[in-house]
Amino acid sequence: MANASGCFTPAVPSIRRRNIPPFTGIYRSGHWSSDGISKRVLCSSTTEGADKLSPSESRVPRLISKGCKLVGCGSAVPKLQVSNDDLAKIVETSDEWISVRTGIRNRRILSGKDSLTSLAVEAAKKALQMAEVDPDAVDLVLLCTSTPDDLFGSAPQIPKALGCKGNPLAYDITAACSGFVLGLVSAACYIRGGGFNNVLVIGADAMSRYVDWMDRGSCILFGDAAGAVLIQACESEEDGLFGFDLHSDGDGQRNLNAAIKENETDYSLGSNGAVLGFPPRPASYSCVQMNGKEVFRFAVRAVPQSIESALEKAGLTGSSIDWLLLHQANQRIIDAVATRLKFPSERVISNLENYGNTSAASIPLALDEAVRSGKVQSGHTIAAAGFGAGLTWASAIIRWG
């Protein structure tokens, strides 16, 4: 099992914190400290002899003492809405059966000319508009998805569609339902250690492509969507990522996966003397395979532990948190985690009823709705956690605005 943890931020006077021993970490070509003392970070080679370097080799060193904050969000969903009653027409189920067991009543499904990339672009545009940031100011795009439109990744298409003229780096992060939280932490690392100023983190998935629509145990759960957040560099005292906790456990793959499978056509040429088994059969991914009971047990055990760990590293207690924002997988899981953490239901964000499980999109989608409705306001502190295939799980304590 692999894990990672962290606590970035110096002391923030607006929320209650415990005393934490100071430490120093290395990020890329610099370092930072948790004791609130600015450290000198040079994101470059030394300036000695710089006049002898070519323009591509010469770098101007700069002092970095940065935090990062969430300044804009956006979301997008397909036009096609599929209700529980619609599903009851193709599999043996009912609205009551689904809603009681999952909390889901509707989901959105890609159709027609919709694509995952177009949803991601729409969500990104809305995030940039809210933040009042021009697309040309974007330094990096992180697309958190397990269902890209292209096997090699869809992220580079997003800055192209946004009209970014500087060719910013864009790449996919594949970590299923934990992907968006991993994207947030990755963005913070780029800002703190790489001198980046504006990073778009997008969670987007089209799980409908990998659902067996004749399997009532899984087809009732999933929907398609995209959500985006703009992470921006700021002064260290404004920092909005207080702590995080990241894990994976490959043993749990058997309980939730969509493994690659070979097609039936056999091109092997062993009969005429060629190497047996070559060329290989064409392959594709199977539909989602899930052991629901085991995934439930995993989530209600691992997620509260992860959030408590992230809170401890941030020097915070549960009473400091304004909102609990979990991956929208199943209302029973959300309720069970909230109960174990002793979070009152009125402080738990949930929009699962309308969209189902949208994988990496679920957290930013729910956040965007909560922000635009006025529920989440600038300065609010959020405990966010994703969990799912891999198995992976990740928590982060963040502040909005």
mmCIF file of C-alpha atoms in Angstrom:
data_model
loop_
_atom_site.group_PDB
_atom_site.id
_atom_site.type_symbol
_atom_site.label_atom_id
_atom_site.label_comp_id
_atom_site.label_asym_id
_atom_site.label_seq_id
_atom_site.Cartn_x
_atom_site.Cartn_y
_atom_site.Cartn_z
ATOM 1 C CA MET A 1 0.000 0.000 0.000
ATOM 2 C CA ALA A 2 1.293 3.404 -0.960
ATOM 3 C CA ASN A 3 0.432 6.598 0.864
ATOM 4 C CA ALA A 4 1.303 10.249 1.023
ATOM 5 C CA SER A 5 0.443 13.000 3.421
ATOM 6 C CA GLY A 6 1.155 16.652 3.841
ATOM 7 C CA CYS A 7 0.648 19.920 5.580
ATOM 8 C CA PHE A 8 1.662 22.901 3.455
ATOM 9 C CA THR A 9 0.493 26.017 5.072
ATOM 10 C CA PRO A 10 1.905 28.430 7.629
ATOM 11 C CA ALA A 11 -0.282 29.469 10.516
ATOM 12 C CA VAL A 12 -3.634 30.908 9.462
ATOM 13 C CA PRO A 13 -5.038 33.197 12.139
ATOM 14 C CA SER A 14 -8.668 32.966 10.988
ATOM 15 C CA ILE A 15 -9.134 29.331 12.078
ATOM 16 C CA ARG A 16 -8.177 27.322 15.127
ATOM 17 C CA ARG A 17 -4.980 25.261 14.787
ATOM 18 C CA ARG A 18 -2.914 22.978 16.961
ATOM 19 C CA ASN A 19 0.828 23.437 17.427
ATOM 20 C CA ILE A 20 2.738 21.353 14.894
ATOM 21 C CA PRO A 21 6.514 20.871 14.929
ATOM 22 C CA PRO A 22 8.050 22.783 12.027
ATOM 23 C CA PHE A 23 9.471 20.836 9.135
ATOM 24 C CA THR A 24 11.055 21.549 5.803
ATOM 25 C CA GLY A 25 10.267 19.860 2.521
ATOM 26 C CA ILE A 26 11.872 19.872 -0.891
ATOM 27 C CA TYR A 27 9.809 20.766 -3.942
ATOM 28 C CA ARG A 28 11.477 20.648 -7.322
ATOM 29 C CA SER A 29 14.306 23.200 -6.973
ATOM 30 C CA GLY A 30 13.387 24.855 -3.694
ATOM 31 C CA HIS A 31 12.011 24.317 -0.235
ATOM 32 C CA TRP A 32 9.306 25.468 2.105
ATOM 33 C CA SER A 33 8.621 25.264 5.825
ATOM 34 C CA SER A 34 5.518 24.699 7.916
ATOM 35 C CA ASP A 35 6.666 27.024 10.690
ATOM 36 C CA GLY A 36 5.402 30.080 8.807
ATOM 37 C CA ILE A 37 8.903 31.404 8.044
ATOM 38 C CA SER A 38 9.474 32.275 4.412
ATOM 39 C CA LYS A 39 12.139 30.164 2.749
ATOM 40 C CA ARG A 40 14.139 31.231 -0.252
ATOM 41 C CA VAL A 41 13.267 29.150 -3.287
ATOM 42 C CA LEU A 42 15.154 29.432 -6.556
ATOM 43 C CA CYS A 43 13.236 27.945 -9.478
ATOM 44 C CA SER A 44 16.270 28.123 -11.765
ATOM 45 C CA SER A 45 19.897 27.437 -12.198
ATOM 46 C CA THR A 46 22.338 29.840 -10.569
ATOM 47 C CA THR A 47 22.798 33.217 -12.201
ATOM 48 C CA GLU A 48 26.589 32.928 -12.171
ATOM 49 C CA GLY A 49 27.708 32.752 -15.780
ATOM 50 C CA ALA A 50 24.180 33.313 -17.011
ATOM 51 C CA ASP A 51 25.509 35.560 -19.763
ATOM 52 C CA LYS A 52 27.196 32.512 -21.286
ATOM 53 C CA LEU A 53 23.961 30.512 -21.525
ATOM 54 C CA SER A 54 21.614 30.385 -24.473
ATOM 55 C CA PRO A 55 18.199 32.023 -24.038
ATOM 56 C CA SER A 56 16.599 28.570 -23.568
ATOM 57 C CA GLU A 57 19.097 27.709 -20.815
ATOM 58 C CA SER A 58 19.138 31.013 -18.964
ATOM 59 C CA ARG A 59 16.678 31.397 -16.105
ATOM 60 C CA VAL A 60 16.082 34.344 -13.844
ATOM 61 C CA PRO A 61 15.886 33.144 -10.225
ATOM 62 C CA ARG A 62 12.957 34.368 -8.238
ATOM 63 C CA LEU A 63 11.904 34.296 -4.622
ATOM 64 C CA ILE A 64 8.886 32.102 -4.045
ATOM 65 C CA SER A 65 6.883 32.219 -0.822
ATOM 66 C CA LYS A 66 3.480 31.262 -2.102
ATOM 67 C CA GLY A 67 0.245 29.762 -1.014
ATOM 68 C CA CYS A 68 -2.592 28.677 -3.244
ATOM 69 C CA LYS A 69 -6.307 29.360 -3.151
ATOM 70 C CA LEU A 70 -9.469 28.270 -4.935
ATOM 71 C CA VAL A 71 -10.819 31.292 -6.806
ATOM 72 C CA GLY A 72 -13.246 30.006 -9.418
ATOM 73 C CA CYS A 73 -15.393 26.991 -10.189
ATOM 74 C CA GLY A 74 -17.660 25.730 -12.939
ATOM 75 C CA SER A 75 -19.504 22.608 -14.034
ATOM 76 C CA ALA A 76 -21.283 21.088 -17.010
ATOM 77 C CA VAL A 77 -23.614 18.130 -17.540
ATOM 78 C CA PRO A 78 -25.052 16.494 -20.666
ATOM 79 C CA LYS A 79 -28.529 17.464 -21.858
ATOM 80 C CA LEU A 80 -29.960 13.942 -21.709
ATOM 81 C CA GLN A 81 -31.510 13.160 -18.320
ATOM 82 C CA VAL A 82 -32.313 9.536 -17.456
ATOM 83 C CA SER A 83 -34.632 8.958 -14.518
ATOM 84 C CA ASN A 84 -35.095 5.871 -12.384
ATOM 85 C CA ASP A 85 -38.405 5.324 -14.151
ATOM 86 C CA ASP A 86 -36.548 5.339 -17.483
ATOM 87 C CA LEU A 87 -34.199 2.629 -16.208
ATOM 88 C CA ALA A 88 -37.162 0.594 -14.989
ATOM 89 C CA LYS A 89 -38.132 0.201 -18.638
ATOM 90 C CA ILE A 90 -34.932 -1.684 -19.511
ATOM 91 C CA VAL A 91 -34.025 -3.542 -16.291
ATOM 92 C CA GLU A 92 -36.045 -5.007 -13.427
ATOM 93 C CA THR A 93 -36.017 -2.130 -10.961
ATOM 94 C CA SER A 94 -38.097 0.809 -9.744
ATOM 95 C CA ASP A 95 -37.687 4.394 -8.626
ATOM 96 C CA GLU A 96 -38.322 3.376 -5.016
ATOM 97 C CA TRP A 97 -35.834 0.485 -5.109
ATOM 98 C CA ILE A 98 -33.048 2.704 -6.491
ATOM 99 C CA SER A 99 -33.690 5.813 -4.391
ATOM 100 C CA VAL A 100 -33.945 3.915 -1.090
ATOM 101 C CA ARG A 101 -30.669 2.054 -1.674
ATOM 102 C CA THR A 102 -28.635 4.828 -3.294
ATOM 103 C CA GLY A 103 -30.346 8.209 -2.928
ATOM 104 C CA ILE A 104 -30.254 8.628 -6.729
ATOM 105 C CA ARG A 105 -33.298 9.638 -8.782
ATOM 106 C CA ASN A 106 -31.770 11.022 -11.998
ATOM 107 C CA ARG A 107 -28.488 11.035 -13.904
ATOM 108 C CA ARG A 108 -27.160 12.788 -17.044
ATOM 109 C CA ILE A 109 -25.805 10.734 -19.938
ATOM 110 C CA LEU A 110 -23.654 11.748 -22.930
ATOM 111 C CA SER A 111 -25.533 11.583 -26.219
ATOM 112 C CA GLY A 112 -25.524 13.053 -29.690
ATOM 113 C CA LYS A 113 -22.638 15.468 -30.205
ATOM 114 C CA ASP A 114 -21.747 15.665 -26.513
ATOM 115 C CA SER A 115 -18.216 14.592 -25.593
ATOM 116 C CA LEU A 116 -16.233 14.425 -22.390
ATOM 117 C CA THR A 117 -13.881 17.091 -23.719
ATOM 118 C CA SER A 118 -16.712 19.500 -24.534
ATOM 119 C CA LEU A 119 -18.086 19.127 -20.997
ATOM 120 C CA ALA A 120 -14.629 19.738 -19.526
ATOM 121 C CA VAL A 121 -14.147 22.844 -21.671
ATOM 122 C CA GLU A 122 -17.532 24.262 -20.648
ATOM 123 C CA ALA A 123 -16.777 23.719 -16.963
ATOM 124 C CA ALA A 124 -13.325 25.291 -17.361
ATOM 125 C CA LYS A 125 -14.755 28.370 -19.088
ATOM 126 C CA LYS A 126 -17.192 28.933 -16.229
ATOM 127 C CA ALA A 127 -14.397 28.596 -13.649
ATOM 128 C CA LEU A 128 -12.246 31.139 -15.489
ATOM 129 C CA GLN A 129 -15.186 33.527 -15.809
ATOM 130 C CA MET A 130 -15.931 33.352 -12.090
ATOM 131 C CA ALA A 131 -12.254 33.954 -11.276
ATOM 132 C CA GLU A 132 -12.040 36.738 -13.896
ATOM 133 C CA VAL A 133 -8.908 35.137 -15.353
ATOM 134 C CA ASP A 134 -8.078 35.186 -19.057
ATOM 135 C CA PRO A 135 -7.371 31.790 -20.669
ATOM 136 C CA ASP A 136 -3.920 33.055 -21.689
ATOM 137 C CA ALA A 137 -3.025 33.337 -17.983
ATOM 138 C CA VAL A 138 -3.483 29.586 -17.422
ATOM 139 C CA ASP A 139 -0.151 27.869 -16.769
ATOM 140 C CA LEU A 140 -1.320 24.269 -16.450
ATOM 141 C CA VAL A 141 -4.416 22.116 -17.032
ATOM 142 C CA LEU A 142 -4.898 18.913 -15.042
ATOM 143 C CA LEU A 143 -7.738 16.742 -16.378
ATOM 144 C CA CYS A 144 -8.725 14.171 -13.772
ATOM 145 C CA THR A 145 -10.506 11.413 -15.686
ATOM 146 C CA SER A 146 -10.568 7.661 -16.224
ATOM 147 C CA THR A 147 -12.707 7.908 -19.365
ATOM 148 C CA PRO A 148 -10.930 10.244 -21.844
ATOM 149 C CA ASP A 149 -12.072 10.700 -25.422
ATOM 150 C CA ASP A 150 -8.588 9.601 -26.541
ATOM 151 C CA LEU A 151 -6.557 6.683 -25.201
ATOM 152 C CA PHE A 152 -3.536 8.984 -24.975
ATOM 153 C CA GLY A 153 -5.396 11.621 -22.983
ATOM 154 C CA SER A 154 -7.836 14.457 -23.634
ATOM 155 C CA ALA A 155 -6.260 17.218 -21.559
ATOM 156 C CA PRO A 156 -4.288 18.940 -24.377
ATOM 157 C CA GLN A 157 -7.553 19.575 -26.233
ATOM 158 C CA ILE A 158 -8.816 21.770 -23.389
ATOM 159 C CA PRO A 159 -6.345 24.705 -23.597
ATOM 160 C CA LYS A 160 -6.716 24.494 -27.379
ATOM 161 C CA ALA A 161 -10.490 24.905 -27.079
ATOM 162 C CA LEU A 162 -10.102 27.647 -24.464
ATOM 163 C CA GLY A 163 -7.901 29.624 -26.836
ATOM 164 C CA CYS A 164 -4.760 29.568 -24.685
ATOM 165 C CA LYS A 165 -2.007 30.997 -26.886
ATOM 166 C CA GLY A 166 0.984 30.039 -24.763
ATOM 167 C CA ASN A 167 0.633 26.261 -25.194
ATOM 168 C CA PRO A 168 0.414 25.514 -21.447
ATOM 169 C CA LEU A 169 1.107 21.981 -20.304
ATOM 170 C CA ALA A 170 -2.005 19.823 -20.025
ATOM 171 C CA TYR A 171 -2.200 16.172 -19.042
ATOM 172 C CA ASP A 172 -4.586 13.570 -17.644
ATOM 173 C CA ILE A 173 -4.606 12.209 -14.098
ATOM 174 C CA THR A 174 -6.160 8.743 -13.850
ATOM 175 C CA ALA A 175 -7.291 7.935 -10.319
ATOM 176 C CA ALA A 176 -11.025 7.336 -10.760
ATOM 177 C CA CYS A 177 -13.192 8.869 -8.046
ATOM 178 C CA SER A 178 -10.170 10.135 -6.065
ATOM 179 C CA GLY A 179 -8.780 11.949 -9.089
ATOM 180 C CA PHE A 180 -10.031 15.459 -8.364
ATOM 181 C CA VAL A 181 -8.534 15.590 -4.856
ATOM 182 C CA LEU A 182 -5.224 14.326 -6.261
ATOM 183 C CA GLY A 183 -5.478 17.072 -8.867
ATOM 184 C CA LEU A 184 -5.894 19.723 -6.155
ATOM 185 C CA VAL A 185 -2.792 18.524 -4.321
ATOM 186 C CA SER A 186 -0.826 18.303 -7.584
ATOM 187 C CA ALA A 187 -1.817 21.875 -8.470
ATOM 188 C CA ALA A 188 -0.594 23.080 -5.077
ATOM 189 C CA CYS A 189 2.755 21.390 -5.691
ATOM 190 C CA TYR A 190 3.156 23.123 -9.054
ATOM 191 C CA ILE A 191 2.322 26.495 -7.537
ATOM 192 C CA ARG A 192 4.514 26.114 -4.457
ATOM 193 C CA GLY A 193 7.468 24.429 -6.072
ATOM 194 C CA GLY A 194 7.271 25.379 -9.719
ATOM 195 C CA GLY A 195 6.299 29.013 -9.731
ATOM 196 C CA PHE A 196 3.007 28.393 -11.530
ATOM 197 C CA ASN A 197 0.290 31.014 -10.989
ATOM 198 C CA ASN A 198 -2.967 29.656 -12.418
ATOM 199 C CA VAL A 199 -3.771 25.944 -12.586
ATOM 200 C CA LEU A 200 -7.059 24.547 -13.884
ATOM 201 C CA VAL A 201 -8.075 21.320 -12.161
ATOM 202 C CA ILE A 202 -10.906 19.553 -13.971
ATOM 203 C CA GLY A 203 -12.723 16.422 -12.887
ATOM 204 C CA ALA A 204 -14.647 14.839 -15.767
ATOM 205 C CA ASP A 205 -15.904 11.346 -16.452
ATOM 206 C CA ALA A 206 -18.283 9.575 -18.836
ATOM 207 C CA MET A 207 -18.916 6.390 -16.901
ATOM 208 C CA SER A 208 -21.921 5.620 -19.120
ATOM 209 C CA ARG A 209 -19.458 4.328 -21.722
ATOM 210 C CA TYR A 210 -18.372 1.505 -19.410
ATOM 211 C CA VAL A 211 -21.658 0.555 -17.758
ATOM 212 C CA ASP A 212 -23.512 -2.679 -18.503
ATOM 213 C CA TRP A 213 -26.996 -1.243 -18.958
ATOM 214 C CA MET A 214 -28.512 -4.682 -18.395
ATOM 215 C CA ASP A 215 -26.920 -4.991 -14.931
ATOM 216 C CA ARG A 216 -29.275 -3.337 -12.467
ATOM 217 C CA GLY A 217 -26.654 -3.485 -9.721
ATOM 218 C CA SER A 218 -24.359 -1.017 -11.504
ATOM 219 C CA CYS A 219 -26.295 0.790 -14.251
ATOM 220 C CA ILE A 220 -28.437 2.608 -11.653
ATOM 221 C CA LEU A 221 -25.394 4.294 -10.094
ATOM 222 C CA PHE A 222 -23.482 6.230 -12.724
ATOM 223 C CA GLY A 223 -23.828 9.464 -14.655
ATOM 224 C CA ASP A 224 -21.642 11.778 -16.756
ATOM 225 C CA ALA A 225 -20.452 15.285 -15.845
ATOM 226 C CA ALA A 226 -17.521 17.686 -15.540
ATOM 227 C CA GLY A 227 -16.472 20.145 -12.857
ATOM 228 C CA ALA A 228 -13.545 22.551 -12.713
ATOM 229 C CA VAL A 229 -11.738 24.716 -10.184
ATOM 230 C CA LEU A 230 -9.083 27.368 -10.811
ATOM 231 C CA ILE A 231 -6.252 27.217 -8.275
ATOM 232 C CA GLN A 232 -4.298 30.456 -8.051
ATOM 233 C CA ALA A 233 -1.035 31.468 -6.409
ATOM 234 C CA CYS A 234 -1.405 33.825 -3.450
ATOM 235 C CA GLU A 235 0.487 35.167 -0.456
ATOM 236 C CA SER A 236 1.289 32.490 2.095
ATOM 237 C CA GLU A 237 -1.051 33.933 4.712
ATOM 238 C CA GLU A 238 -3.981 33.494 2.274
ATOM 239 C CA ASP A 239 -3.188 29.826 1.675
ATOM 240 C CA GLY A 240 -6.249 27.650 1.085
ATOM 241 C CA LEU A 241 -4.882 24.089 1.268
ATOM 242 C CA PHE A 242 -4.254 23.230 4.897
ATOM 243 C CA GLY A 243 -3.535 19.499 4.831
ATOM 244 C CA PHE A 244 -4.077 16.317 2.840
ATOM 245 C CA ASP A 245 -3.942 12.540 3.076
ATOM 246 C CA LEU A 246 -3.497 10.252 0.036
ATOM 247 C CA HIS A 247 -3.534 6.440 -0.259
ATOM 248 C CA SER A 248 -3.843 3.489 -2.605
ATOM 249 C CA ASP A 249 -4.246 -0.264 -2.105
ATOM 250 C CA GLY A 250 -3.972 -2.499 -5.159
ATOM 251 C CA ASP A 251 -5.402 -5.488 -3.273
ATOM 252 C CA GLY A 252 -8.804 -3.850 -3.517
ATOM 253 C CA GLN A 253 -8.822 -3.814 -7.319
ATOM 254 C CA ARG A 254 -10.796 -7.036 -7.347
ATOM 255 C CA ASN A 255 -13.752 -5.210 -5.801
ATOM 256 C CA LEU A 256 -13.977 -2.369 -8.348
ATOM 257 C CA ASN A 257 -12.454 -2.397 -11.822
ATOM 258 C CA ALA A 258 -12.975 -2.130 -15.563
ATOM 259 C CA ALA A 259 -10.164 -4.368 -16.753
ATOM 260 C CA ILE A 260 -8.842 -4.667 -20.284
ATOM 261 C CA LYS A 261 -10.147 -7.675 -22.216
ATOM 262 C CA GLU A 262 -9.213 -9.340 -25.497
ATOM 263 C CA ASN A 263 -11.773 -9.492 -28.270
ATOM 264 C CA GLU A 264 -12.897 -12.865 -29.583
ATOM 265 C CA THR A 265 -11.114 -12.611 -32.967
ATOM 266 C CA ASP A 266 -7.920 -14.678 -32.911
ATOM 267 C CA TYR A 267 -5.133 -13.536 -35.242
ATOM 268 C CA SER A 268 -2.514 -15.981 -33.933
ATOM 269 C CA LEU A 269 -0.643 -17.732 -36.734
ATOM 270 C CA GLY A 270 0.839 -20.698 -34.920
ATOM 271 C CA SER A 271 -0.517 -23.181 -37.441
ATOM 272 C CA ASN A 272 1.801 -21.995 -40.223
ATOM 273 C CA GLY A 273 4.960 -21.810 -38.179
ATOM 274 C CA ALA A 274 4.673 -18.240 -36.887
ATOM 275 C CA VAL A 275 4.990 -17.407 -33.205
ATOM 276 C CA LEU A 276 1.913 -18.671 -31.361
ATOM 277 C CA GLY A 277 -0.181 -15.840 -29.925
ATOM 278 C CA PHE A 278 1.105 -13.193 -32.323
ATOM 279 C CA PRO A 279 -0.159 -10.784 -33.424
ATOM 280 C CA PRO A 280 -2.148 -10.146 -30.243
ATOM 281 C CA ARG A 281 -5.905 -9.910 -30.278
ATOM 282 C CA PRO A 282 -7.486 -6.436 -30.374
ATOM 283 C CA ALA A 283 -8.458 -5.348 -26.882
ATOM 284 C CA SER A 284 -10.996 -3.104 -25.199
ATOM 285 C CA TYR A 285 -12.102 -2.338 -21.663
ATOM 286 C CA SER A 286 -14.786 -4.343 -19.928
ATOM 287 C CA CYS A 287 -17.807 -2.787 -18.271
ATOM 288 C CA VAL A 288 -17.495 -1.719 -14.644
ATOM 289 C CA GLN A 289 -17.294 -4.687 -12.294
ATOM 290 C CA MET A 290 -18.118 -3.901 -8.671
ATOM 291 C CA ASN A 291 -18.610 -5.710 -5.392
ATOM 292 C CA GLY A 292 -20.924 -3.157 -3.817
ATOM 293 C CA LYS A 293 -20.828 -4.553 -0.279
ATOM 294 C CA GLU A 294 -17.028 -4.571 -0.143
ATOM 295 C CA VAL A 295 -16.747 -1.069 -1.625
ATOM 296 C CA PHE A 296 -19.214 0.174 0.996
ATOM 297 C CA ARG A 297 -17.180 -1.403 3.822
ATOM 298 C CA PHE A 298 -13.974 0.066 2.421
ATOM 299 C CA ALA A 299 -15.410 3.572 2.091
ATOM 300 C CA VAL A 300 -17.003 3.843 5.543
ATOM 301 C CA ARG A 301 -13.783 2.590 7.148
ATOM 302 C CA ALA A 302 -11.072 4.361 5.132
ATOM 303 C CA VAL A 303 -12.634 7.747 4.420
ATOM 304 C CA PRO A 304 -13.257 8.885 8.025
ATOM 305 C CA GLN A 305 -9.718 7.815 8.947
ATOM 306 C CA SER A 306 -8.292 9.774 6.023
ATOM 307 C CA ILE A 307 -10.228 12.937 6.836
ATOM 308 C CA GLU A 308 -9.209 12.740 10.492
ATOM 309 C CA SER A 309 -5.582 12.318 9.406
ATOM 310 C CA ALA A 310 -5.777 15.343 7.097
ATOM 311 C CA LEU A 311 -7.361 17.403 9.882
ATOM 312 C CA GLU A 312 -4.610 16.412 12.294
ATOM 313 C CA LYS A 313 -1.890 17.358 9.833
ATOM 314 C CA ALA A 314 -3.642 20.676 9.246
ATOM 315 C CA GLY A 315 -3.814 21.295 12.983
ATOM 316 C CA LEU A 316 -7.608 21.508 12.873
ATOM 317 C CA THR A 317 -10.548 19.786 14.517
ATOM 318 C CA GLY A 318 -13.897 18.812 13.066
ATOM 319 C CA SER A 319 -15.500 21.840 14.694
ATOM 320 C CA SER A 320 -13.346 24.071 12.441
ATOM 321 C CA ILE A 321 -14.954 22.633 9.294
ATOM 322 C CA ASP A 322 -17.903 24.376 7.695
ATOM 323 C CA TRP A 323 -18.725 21.713 5.122
ATOM 324 C CA LEU A 324 -18.136 18.018 4.493
ATOM 325 C CA LEU A 325 -17.858 17.327 0.740
ATOM 326 C CA LEU A 326 -17.485 13.663 -0.199
ATOM 327 C CA HIS A 327 -17.352 11.894 -3.521
ATOM 328 C CA GLN A 328 -21.002 11.431 -4.456
ATOM 329 C CA ALA A 329 -21.057 7.641 -4.727
ATOM 330 C CA ASN A 330 -24.030 6.569 -2.638
ATOM 331 C CA GLN A 331 -26.103 8.456 -0.072
ATOM 332 C CA ARG A 332 -25.711 5.606 2.419
ATOM 333 C CA ILE A 333 -21.931 5.976 2.244
ATOM 334 C CA ILE A 334 -22.145 9.760 2.632
ATOM 335 C CA ASP A 335 -24.449 9.401 5.653
ATOM 336 C CA ALA A 336 -22.304 6.690 7.273
ATOM 337 C CA VAL A 337 -19.077 8.707 6.918
ATOM 338 C CA ALA A 338 -20.757 11.847 8.257
ATOM 339 C CA THR A 339 -22.074 9.890 11.246
ATOM 340 C CA ARG A 340 -18.652 8.461 12.078
ATOM 341 C CA LEU A 341 -17.135 11.934 11.887
ATOM 342 C CA LYS A 342 -20.064 13.389 13.894
ATOM 343 C CA PHE A 343 -20.868 15.909 11.153
ATOM 344 C CA PRO A 344 -24.469 17.159 11.296
ATOM 345 C CA SER A 345 -26.441 16.499 8.119
ATOM 346 C CA GLU A 346 -26.997 20.217 7.514
ATOM 347 C CA ARG A 347 -23.225 20.629 7.041
ATOM 348 C CA VAL A 348 -22.941 17.838 4.449
ATOM 349 C CA ILE A 349 -23.031 18.762 0.743
ATOM 350 C CA SER A 350 -24.913 16.314 -1.465
ATOM 351 C CA ASN A 351 -26.367 16.564 -4.982
ATOM 352 C CA LEU A 352 -26.273 12.820 -5.675
ATOM 353 C CA GLU A 353 -30.032 12.701 -6.173
ATOM 354 C CA ASN A 354 -29.837 14.626 -9.441
ATOM 355 C CA TYR A 355 -26.647 13.308 -11.027
ATOM 356 C CA GLY A 356 -25.679 9.916 -9.615
ATOM 357 C CA ASN A 357 -22.040 8.885 -9.275
ATOM 358 C CA THR A 358 -20.051 11.011 -11.744
ATOM 359 C CA SER A 359 -16.650 9.687 -10.604
ATOM 360 C CA ALA A 360 -13.922 12.385 -10.693
ATOM 361 C CA ALA A 361 -16.516 15.048 -11.549
ATOM 362 C CA SER A 362 -18.647 14.561 -8.448
ATOM 363 C CA ILE A 363 -16.739 16.763 -5.978
ATOM 364 C CA PRO A 364 -16.231 19.818 -8.242
ATOM 365 C CA LEU A 365 -19.797 19.475 -9.576
ATOM 366 C CA ALA A 366 -21.238 19.524 -6.053
ATOM 367 C CA LEU A 367 -18.879 22.332 -5.020
ATOM 368 C CA ASP A 368 -19.889 24.489 -7.974
ATOM 369 C CA GLU A 369 -23.575 24.118 -7.203
ATOM 370 C CA ALA A 370 -22.986 24.885 -3.522
ATOM 371 C CA VAL A 371 -20.949 28.011 -4.338
ATOM 372 C CA ARG A 372 -23.380 29.357 -6.935
ATOM 373 C CA SER A 373 -26.367 28.756 -4.650
ATOM 374 C CA GLY A 374 -24.680 30.758 -1.867
ATOM 375 C CA LYS A 375 -24.339 27.782 0.467
ATOM 376 C CA VAL A 376 -20.518 27.772 0.362
ATOM 377 C CA GLN A 377 -19.138 31.270 0.838
ATOM 378 C CA SER A 378 -15.692 32.824 0.676
ATOM 379 C CA GLY A 379 -13.663 31.864 3.727
ATOM 380 C CA HIS A 380 -15.538 28.623 4.423
ATOM 381 C CA THR A 381 -13.398 25.603 5.251
ATOM 382 C CA ILE A 382 -14.231 22.294 3.553
ATOM 383 C CA ALA A 383 -13.178 18.717 4.270
ATOM 384 C CA ALA A 384 -13.210 16.996 0.879
ATOM 385 C CA ALA A 385 -12.599 13.305 0.195
ATOM 386 C CA GLY A 386 -12.611 11.076 -2.870
ATOM 387 C CA PHE A 387 -12.554 7.276 -2.888
ATOM 388 C CA GLY A 388 -12.933 4.562 -5.467
ATOM 389 C CA ALA A 389 -11.273 2.296 -7.988
ATOM 390 C CA GLY A 390 -7.663 1.360 -7.569
ATOM 391 C CA LEU A 391 -8.453 1.259 -4.766
ATOM 392 C CA THR A 392 -7.539 4.876 -4.050
ATOM 393 C CA TRP A 393 -8.710 7.367 -1.450
ATOM 394 C CA ALA A 394 -7.705 10.955 -0.806
ATOM 395 C CA SER A 395 -8.704 13.776 1.545
ATOM 396 C CA ALA A 396 -7.901 17.478 1.598
ATOM 397 C CA ILE A 397 -8.781 20.324 3.938
ATOM 398 C CA ILE A 398 -9.375 23.387 1.813
ATOM 399 C CA ARG A 399 -10.742 26.905 2.084
ATOM 400 C CA TRP A 400 -12.954 28.385 -0.579
ATOM 401 C CA GLY A 401 -12.050 31.846 -1.861
#
